[in-house]
Amino acid sequence: MFLRIVLLPYLLFLPLHASLLAVRLANAPDLGWEVWSPAVLFLSILLVTYLALRFSDYRGSPAVPSLVLALLGVGIAIQYRIGTLRTVEISSPSQLALPIGVVVMIATYLLLRHGRINKLEPFWSVFLGASVLVIALVLILGHAFRGAFFLAGGINPVEIIKPMMIVAIATFLAGHRLLLRRSFLGIPLPPLNILTTVAIVWAAPMFLLLAQGDMGMFALMNITLLVMLYAVTNRSLYLIGGIATIIAAARFLIPLTARGRARLIVWTDPFQQATGTGWQPLQALVALYQGGFWGTGLGSGSPNVVPIVESDFAYIIIGEELGFLGCGAVILLFCSLIFSGMRIASRAESAYAACIATGITACIGIQTLFNIGGVVKAIPLTGITLPLLSHGGSSLVTTLFMTGLLLAISDERLPKKQAADKQKSRSGKAPAAKSSARSRKTP
């Protein structure tokens, strides 16, 4: 476990940090001790995570924590490169997101492992109500900035609805999976009352997201729902028909707002607004072109020319300074993480836990696809961050929280000793009950 959770992620991080130090050393021969702080910070995170899993006797998939930590290391390197990660001076709450997120990930795993995640199932209404409350508070108390709503301090807690909505809707999908599988000639025909119930539960938070104008989160959550629905029913028409409906709805809804129309124009022809809204995607494409196959080297490019490069366009830093090779490596890490998450879902002991694991994995994968697709101009920009790599406090904490859920589902089985004691206690109670029953019948 030490090899996968500590050594391999750190060996991936060290060349990136060394490249950055080499560039800085060439420009400023006298470097302070703080240049080593990212390496110390990342090593501390690796050791804390390893020790927590080691002493808690983690028996789940080692691939998920290893891949998440590796991506986290890449994120630390690129965020430190552009100056958004400060390990010595704390000037904003978002700079505390990394240690908070790691603590949340470990705590979530410890609290919900060994099948305890199934105890969340009766509390679906609590998670649903909390999701609606969070979106409503941000909509009422928040202020618009760059097309999104934020609370004081630049905090956007809407990210937390992703795991809460997944946990809430998993109760309905897993509980009614047999009814949802009903079909006629391959066409799904579930009971109307079940579909109506799911639609009503899902409608309230989605309506608030539309009122907020957050089309990216709206599309992300709905496609995640479709993947979960397909996973529990194995009916491809749910997925195909649902995605077609989302595309048609997006084609109708996006042009209704000024922000949506601007993004469509930028996507189809950014040169119409080359000095305005089209400046960001055009500079991003130029940076990708300059990176070529090998890249300019971490610290040798000019990614700061791209506006908001630290969050929405973090992939540009990789493309320009690590090149096509670096982009391919990052995509490979994400694909491996998605594959590992789906394996956890397929091996889960309960349908509820499997549905949650599927939703979390799908959410991370779709979010990655939305971000990279928007950056390379394959799809319109959605304003969604790149998981674990982009700068963003609530996004990072939420992703690590979802990782904790995956770890808990992966380590779902009780240890052998506890399972044996539980089985022994069950088998021991039965004879006692029978003997007492016989004694009552004896005259």
Coordinates of C-alpha atoms in Angstrom, one line a residue:
M1 CA 0.0 0.0 0.0
F2 CA 2.9 2.4 0.7
L3 CA 4.1 2.0 -2.8
R4 CA 0.8 2.9 -4.4
I5 CA -0.4 5.6 -2.0
V6 CA 2.9 7.4 -1.2
L7 CA 5.7 6.5 -3.5
L8 CA 4.1 6.4 -6.9
P9 CA 2.1 9.7 -6.5
Y10 CA 5.2 11.4 -5.1
L11 CA 7.4 10.2 -7.9
L12 CA 4.9 11.7 -10.4
F13 CA 4.9 15.0 -8.5
L14 CA 8.7 15.4 -8.0
P15 CA 9.7 15.9 -11.7
L16 CA 6.9 18.6 -12.0
H17 CA 8.2 20.5 -9.0
A18 CA 11.8 20.0 -10.1
S19 CA 11.0 21.6 -13.5
L20 CA 9.4 24.5 -11.8
L21 CA 12.4 25.0 -9.4
A22 CA 14.8 24.8 -12.3
V23 CA 13.1 27.6 -14.2
R24 CA 12.9 29.8 -11.0
L25 CA 16.5 29.1 -10.2
A26 CA 17.6 30.3 -13.7
N27 CA 15.8 33.6 -13.2
A28 CA 16.5 34.1 -9.5
P29 CA 19.6 32.2 -8.2
D30 CA 18.7 33.0 -4.5
L31 CA 15.6 31.0 -3.7
G32 CA 14.0 31.0 -0.3
W33 CA 13.1 27.9 1.7
E34 CA 9.4 28.3 0.9
V35 CA 9.9 26.9 -2.6
W36 CA 10.1 23.5 -0.9
S37 CA 6.8 23.9 0.9
P38 CA 4.6 22.3 -1.9
A39 CA 6.8 19.2 -1.8
V40 CA 6.5 19.1 2.0
L41 CA 2.8 19.7 1.9
F42 CA 2.1 17.0 -0.6
L43 CA 4.3 14.5 1.2
S44 CA 2.4 15.3 4.4
I45 CA -0.9 14.6 2.7
L46 CA 0.4 11.3 1.3
L47 CA 1.7 10.2 4.7
V48 CA -1.5 11.2 6.6
T49 CA -3.7 9.4 4.1
Y50 CA -1.5 6.3 4.1
L51 CA -1.3 6.1 7.9
A52 CA -5.1 6.6 8.2
L53 CA -5.8 3.8 5.7
R54 CA -3.0 1.6 7.1
F55 CA -4.1 1.7 10.7
S56 CA -7.8 1.4 9.9
D57 CA -7.0 -1.8 8.0
Y58 CA -8.3 -0.5 4.7
R59 CA -9.1 -3.5 2.4
G60 CA -10.7 -1.7 -0.5
S61 CA -9.3 -0.8 -3.9
P62 CA -5.8 0.7 -3.6
A63 CA -6.2 2.2 -7.1
V64 CA -8.7 4.9 -6.1
P65 CA -6.7 6.6 -3.4
S66 CA -3.5 6.2 -5.5
L67 CA -5.0 7.9 -8.6
V68 CA -6.8 10.6 -6.6
L69 CA -3.6 11.5 -4.8
A70 CA -1.6 11.4 -8.1
L71 CA -4.1 13.9 -9.7
L72 CA -4.0 16.0 -6.5
G73 CA -0.2 16.2 -6.8
V74 CA -0.5 17.4 -10.4
G75 CA -3.0 20.0 -9.2
I76 CA -0.7 21.2 -6.4
A77 CA 2.2 21.6 -8.9
I78 CA 0.2 23.6 -11.5
Q79 CA -1.5 25.8 -8.9
Y80 CA 1.8 26.6 -7.2
R81 CA 3.2 27.4 -10.6
I82 CA 0.7 30.1 -11.3
G83 CA 0.7 31.4 -7.7
T84 CA -2.8 30.4 -6.5
L85 CA -1.5 27.9 -4.0
R86 CA 0.3 29.5 -1.1
T87 CA 1.5 27.3 1.7
V88 CA 3.1 30.0 3.9
E89 CA 0.7 32.9 3.7
I90 CA -3.0 32.3 4.0
S91 CA -5.0 35.1 2.4
S92 CA -8.3 33.4 1.4
P93 CA -10.5 30.6 2.7
S94 CA -10.0 28.6 -0.5
Q95 CA -6.3 28.1 0.4
L96 CA -7.5 25.9 3.3
A97 CA -9.5 23.7 1.0
L98 CA -6.8 21.2 0.5
P99 CA -6.1 20.1 4.1
I100 CA -9.9 20.4 4.9
G101 CA -10.7 18.2 1.9
V102 CA -8.2 15.5 2.9
V103 CA -9.6 15.4 6.5
V104 CA -13.1 15.2 5.1
M105 CA -12.1 12.3 2.8
I106 CA -10.6 10.3 5.6
A107 CA -13.4 11.1 8.1
T108 CA -16.0 10.1 5.5
Y109 CA -14.3 6.8 4.9
L110 CA -13.9 6.0 8.6
L111 CA -17.6 6.9 9.4
L112 CA -19.2 5.0 6.5
R113 CA -17.1 2.0 5.9
H114 CA -18.0 -1.7 6.6
G115 CA -21.5 -1.2 5.1
R116 CA -22.5 1.7 7.3
I117 CA -23.1 3.8 4.2
N118 CA -26.4 1.8 3.8
K119 CA -27.6 3.6 6.9
L120 CA -27.9 6.8 4.9
E121 CA -30.7 5.3 2.8
P122 CA -33.6 6.3 5.1
F123 CA -32.4 9.9 5.2
W124 CA -32.9 10.7 1.5
S125 CA -35.3 13.5 2.4
V126 CA -32.6 15.2 4.5
F127 CA -30.1 15.2 1.7
L128 CA -32.7 16.4 -0.8
G129 CA -33.9 19.2 1.5
A130 CA -30.3 20.3 2.2
S131 CA -29.6 20.5 -1.5
V132 CA -32.6 22.6 -2.1
L133 CA -31.7 24.9 0.8
V134 CA -28.1 25.4 -0.3
I135 CA -29.1 26.4 -3.9
A136 CA -31.9 28.7 -2.6
L137 CA -29.5 30.4 -0.1
V138 CA -26.9 31.0 -2.8
L139 CA -29.6 32.3 -5.1
I140 CA -31.0 34.7 -2.5
L141 CA -27.9 35.8 -0.6
G142 CA -25.2 35.4 -3.3
H143 CA -24.0 37.8 -5.8
A144 CA -23.4 37.2 -9.5
F145 CA -19.8 37.2 -10.7
R146 CA -18.5 35.9 -14.0
G147 CA -21.8 34.2 -14.7
A148 CA -22.0 32.3 -11.4
F149 CA -23.4 33.1 -7.9
F150 CA -21.1 33.3 -4.9
L151 CA -21.5 34.0 -1.2
A152 CA -19.2 36.3 0.8
G153 CA -15.5 35.4 0.4
G154 CA -16.0 34.0 -3.1
I155 CA -17.5 30.7 -1.7
N156 CA -19.8 28.7 -3.9
P157 CA -21.3 25.9 -1.8
V158 CA -23.6 24.7 -4.6
E159 CA -20.8 22.1 -5.4
I160 CA -21.9 20.1 -2.3
I161 CA -25.3 19.2 -3.9
K162 CA -23.5 16.8 -6.2
P163 CA -22.9 14.0 -3.6
M164 CA -26.1 14.9 -1.7
M165 CA -28.3 14.6 -4.7
I166 CA -26.6 11.3 -5.7
V167 CA -27.1 9.9 -2.2
A168 CA -30.8 11.0 -2.2
I169 CA -31.8 9.8 -5.7
A170 CA -30.0 6.5 -5.1
T171 CA -32.7 5.5 -2.6
F172 CA -35.4 5.6 -5.3
L173 CA -33.4 4.1 -8.1
A174 CA -32.0 1.2 -6.0
G175 CA -35.3 0.6 -4.2
H176 CA -37.4 0.5 -7.4
R177 CA -34.9 -1.0 -9.8
L178 CA -37.0 -4.1 -10.6
L179 CA -40.0 -1.9 -11.5
L180 CA -37.8 0.5 -13.5
R181 CA -36.5 -2.5 -15.5
R182 CA -39.9 -3.3 -16.9
S183 CA -40.0 -3.1 -20.7
F184 CA -42.0 -4.1 -23.7
L185 CA -40.1 -5.0 -26.9
G186 CA -37.1 -3.3 -25.5
I187 CA -38.9 -0.1 -24.6
P188 CA -38.8 0.8 -20.9
L189 CA -42.3 0.8 -19.4
P190 CA -41.9 1.4 -15.7
P191 CA -45.0 2.3 -13.5
L192 CA -46.0 5.9 -14.0
N193 CA -46.2 6.6 -10.3
I194 CA -42.5 5.6 -9.9
L195 CA -41.4 7.9 -12.8
T196 CA -43.6 10.7 -11.4
T197 CA -42.0 10.3 -7.9
V198 CA -38.5 10.4 -9.3
A199 CA -39.3 13.5 -11.4
I200 CA -40.9 15.3 -8.5
V201 CA -37.9 14.6 -6.2
W202 CA -35.5 15.7 -8.9
A203 CA -37.5 18.8 -10.1
A204 CA -37.0 21.2 -7.2
P205 CA -33.2 21.5 -7.2
M206 CA -33.1 21.4 -10.9
F207 CA -35.6 24.3 -11.2
L208 CA -33.4 26.3 -8.8
L209 CA -30.3 25.6 -10.8
L210 CA -32.1 26.9 -13.9
A211 CA -33.2 30.0 -12.0
Q212 CA -29.6 30.5 -11.0
G213 CA -28.6 30.2 -14.6
D214 CA -26.1 27.3 -13.8
M215 CA -26.6 25.3 -17.0
G216 CA -23.3 23.5 -16.5
M217 CA -24.4 22.0 -13.1
F218 CA -27.9 21.4 -14.5
A219 CA -26.5 19.3 -17.4
L220 CA -23.9 17.5 -15.2
M221 CA -26.5 16.4 -12.6
N222 CA -29.0 15.2 -15.2
I223 CA -26.5 13.2 -17.2
T224 CA -25.3 11.7 -13.9
L225 CA -28.9 10.7 -13.1
L226 CA -29.2 9.0 -16.5
V227 CA -26.1 7.0 -16.0
M228 CA -27.3 5.9 -12.6
L229 CA -30.7 5.0 -14.1
Y230 CA -29.0 3.0 -16.9
A231 CA -26.7 1.2 -14.3
V232 CA -29.6 -0.1 -12.2
T233 CA -31.9 -1.1 -15.1
N234 CA -29.4 -2.0 -17.9
R235 CA -31.9 -0.3 -20.4
S236 CA -29.9 1.7 -22.9
L237 CA -33.0 3.6 -24.1
Y238 CA -33.0 5.4 -20.8
L239 CA -29.5 6.7 -21.5
I240 CA -30.0 7.4 -25.2
G241 CA -33.4 9.0 -24.8
G242 CA -32.4 11.1 -21.8
I243 CA -29.2 12.5 -23.4
A244 CA -31.2 13.3 -26.6
T245 CA -33.8 15.2 -24.4
I246 CA -31.0 17.1 -22.6
I247 CA -29.4 18.2 -25.8
A248 CA -32.8 19.3 -27.2
A249 CA -33.6 21.2 -24.0
A250 CA -30.2 22.8 -24.0
R251 CA -30.6 23.9 -27.6
F252 CA -33.9 25.6 -26.5
L253 CA -32.9 27.0 -23.1
I254 CA -29.3 28.2 -23.7
P255 CA -30.3 30.9 -26.3
L256 CA -32.9 32.3 -23.9
T257 CA -30.2 34.0 -21.7
A258 CA -27.6 36.6 -22.7
R259 CA -24.9 34.5 -21.1
G260 CA -26.0 31.4 -23.0
R261 CA -26.1 33.3 -26.3
A262 CA -22.6 34.7 -25.7
R263 CA -21.2 31.2 -25.1
L264 CA -22.8 29.8 -28.2
I265 CA -21.3 32.6 -30.3
V266 CA -17.9 32.1 -28.7
W267 CA -18.1 28.4 -29.4
T268 CA -19.1 28.7 -33.0
D269 CA -17.1 31.7 -34.0
P270 CA -14.8 33.2 -31.2
F271 CA -13.3 35.7 -33.7
Q272 CA -16.6 37.6 -33.6
Q273 CA -15.6 38.7 -30.1
A274 CA -11.8 38.3 -30.4
T275 CA -11.1 41.2 -28.0
G276 CA -14.1 40.4 -25.7
T277 CA -15.6 37.1 -24.7
G278 CA -13.8 35.3 -27.4
W279 CA -10.4 36.3 -26.0
Q280 CA -10.2 33.5 -23.4
P281 CA -10.9 30.5 -25.7
L282 CA -8.7 32.0 -28.4
Q283 CA -5.7 32.4 -26.1
A284 CA -6.4 28.9 -24.7
L285 CA -6.1 27.4 -28.2
V286 CA -2.9 29.4 -28.9
A287 CA -1.4 28.1 -25.6
L288 CA -2.3 24.5 -26.6
Y289 CA -0.7 25.0 -30.0
Q290 CA 2.5 26.4 -28.5
G291 CA 2.8 23.5 -26.1
G292 CA 3.2 21.0 -29.0
F293 CA 4.0 17.4 -28.1
W294 CA 6.6 17.9 -25.3
G295 CA 5.5 21.3 -23.9
T296 CA 7.6 24.2 -22.9
G297 CA 8.3 22.8 -19.4
L298 CA 6.5 23.6 -16.2
G299 CA 7.2 27.2 -15.4
S300 CA 8.4 28.2 -18.9
G301 CA 5.1 29.0 -20.6
S302 CA 2.7 32.0 -20.3
P303 CA -0.5 30.5 -19.1
N304 CA -1.5 33.6 -17.2
V305 CA -2.4 35.3 -20.5
V306 CA -5.6 33.2 -20.4
P307 CA -8.2 34.7 -18.0
I308 CA -9.3 32.5 -15.1
V309 CA -6.7 29.9 -16.1
E310 CA -6.4 28.6 -12.5
S311 CA -10.0 27.3 -12.4
D312 CA -11.9 26.8 -15.7
F313 CA -8.8 26.6 -17.8
A314 CA -6.4 24.6 -15.6
Y315 CA -6.0 22.1 -18.5
I316 CA -4.4 24.8 -20.5
I317 CA -1.4 24.9 -18.1
I318 CA -0.9 21.2 -18.8
G319 CA -1.3 21.6 -22.5
E320 CA 1.2 24.5 -22.9
E321 CA 3.9 23.5 -20.4
L322 CA 3.6 19.7 -20.4
G323 CA 2.4 19.3 -24.0
F324 CA 0.4 16.7 -25.6
L325 CA 2.3 14.1 -23.6
G326 CA 1.2 15.7 -20.4
C327 CA -2.4 16.0 -21.5
G328 CA -2.5 12.4 -22.5
A329 CA -1.1 11.3 -19.1
V330 CA -3.7 13.4 -17.2
I331 CA -6.5 12.0 -19.3
L332 CA -5.1 8.5 -18.7
L333 CA -5.2 9.1 -14.9
F334 CA -8.8 10.2 -15.1
C335 CA -9.8 7.3 -17.2
S336 CA -8.1 4.9 -14.8
L337 CA -10.0 6.6 -11.9
I338 CA -13.3 6.2 -13.7
F339 CA -12.6 2.5 -14.4
S340 CA -11.6 1.9 -10.8
G341 CA -14.8 3.6 -9.6
M342 CA -17.0 1.5 -11.8
R343 CA -15.2 -1.7 -10.6
I344 CA -16.1 -0.6 -7.0
A345 CA -19.7 -0.2 -8.1
S346 CA -19.8 -3.6 -9.7
R347 CA -18.5 -5.3 -6.6
A348 CA -20.6 -3.5 -4.1
E349 CA -22.7 -5.8 -1.9
S350 CA -25.8 -3.7 -1.9
A351 CA -27.7 -2.1 -4.7
Y352 CA -27.8 1.2 -2.8
A353 CA -24.1 1.4 -2.4
A354 CA -23.5 0.3 -6.0
C355 CA -25.9 3.1 -7.2
I356 CA -24.0 5.7 -5.1
A357 CA -20.6 4.5 -6.4
T358 CA -21.9 4.7 -10.0
G359 CA -23.2 8.2 -9.5
I360 CA -20.0 9.5 -7.9
T361 CA -17.8 8.0 -10.6
A362 CA -20.1 9.2 -13.4
C363 CA -20.2 12.7 -11.9
I364 CA -16.4 13.0 -11.8
G365 CA -16.0 11.6 -15.3
I366 CA -18.7 13.8 -16.9
Q367 CA -17.3 16.9 -15.1
T368 CA -13.9 16.1 -16.5
L369 CA -15.3 15.6 -20.0
F370 CA -17.2 18.9 -19.7
N371 CA -14.2 20.9 -18.7
I372 CA -11.7 19.4 -21.2
G373 CA -14.3 19.5 -24.0
G374 CA -15.0 23.1 -23.3
V375 CA -11.3 24.1 -23.1
V376 CA -10.4 22.5 -26.5
K377 CA -13.6 23.9 -28.0
A378 CA -15.3 20.5 -28.6
I379 CA -18.4 21.7 -26.7
P380 CA -19.5 25.1 -25.4
L381 CA -17.9 26.3 -22.2
T382 CA -19.9 25.2 -19.1
G383 CA -17.9 27.0 -16.3
I384 CA -17.2 23.7 -14.6
T385 CA -13.9 23.1 -13.0
L386 CA -11.5 20.2 -13.6
P387 CA -11.7 17.9 -10.6
L388 CA -8.7 17.9 -8.3
L389 CA -6.6 20.1 -10.6
S390 CA -8.5 23.4 -10.8
H391 CA -8.3 26.1 -8.1
G392 CA -11.6 26.2 -6.1
G393 CA -12.3 25.6 -2.5
S394 CA -15.8 24.1 -2.5
S395 CA -15.1 22.0 -5.7
L396 CA -11.9 20.4 -4.2
V397 CA -13.5 19.7 -0.9
T398 CA -16.6 18.2 -2.6
T399 CA -14.5 16.0 -4.9
L400 CA -12.5 14.6 -1.9
F401 CA -15.7 14.0 0.0
M402 CA -17.0 12.0 -2.9
T403 CA -13.7 10.1 -2.9
G404 CA -14.3 9.3 0.8
L405 CA -17.6 7.8 -0.2
L406 CA -16.0 5.6 -2.8
L407 CA -13.4 4.4 -0.3
A408 CA -16.1 3.5 2.1
I409 CA -18.0 1.5 -0.5
S410 CA -14.8 -0.2 -1.6
D411 CA -14.2 -1.3 2.0
E412 CA -17.7 -2.4 2.6
R413 CA -17.1 -5.9 4.0
L414 CA -16.6 -6.4 7.7
P415 CA -13.1 -7.7 8.8
K416 CA -13.0 -11.5 9.2
K417 CA -12.9 -11.4 12.9
Q418 CA -15.9 -9.1 13.3
A419 CA -17.8 -11.0 10.6
A420 CA -17.1 -14.3 12.5
D421 CA -18.1 -12.8 15.8
K422 CA -21.3 -11.5 14.3
Q423 CA -22.1 -14.8 12.7
K424 CA -21.3 -16.6 16.0
S425 CA -23.6 -14.3 17.9
R426 CA -26.4 -14.9 15.4
S427 CA -26.0 -18.6 15.5
G428 CA -25.8 -18.6 19.3
K429 CA -29.1 -16.7 19.7
A430 CA -31.1 -19.2 17.6
P431 CA -30.7 -22.3 19.8
A432 CA -31.4 -20.2 22.9
A433 CA -34.6 -19.0 21.5
K434 CA -35.6 -22.6 20.5
S435 CA -34.8 -24.0 23.9
S436 CA -36.8 -21.3 25.7
A437 CA -39.7 -22.1 23.4
R438 CA -39.5 -25.8 24.2
S439 CA -39.3 -25.0 27.9
R440 CA -42.5 -23.0 27.7
K441 CA -44.3 -26.0 26.0
T442 CA -43.1 -28.5 28.6
P443 CA -45.8 -29.1 31.3

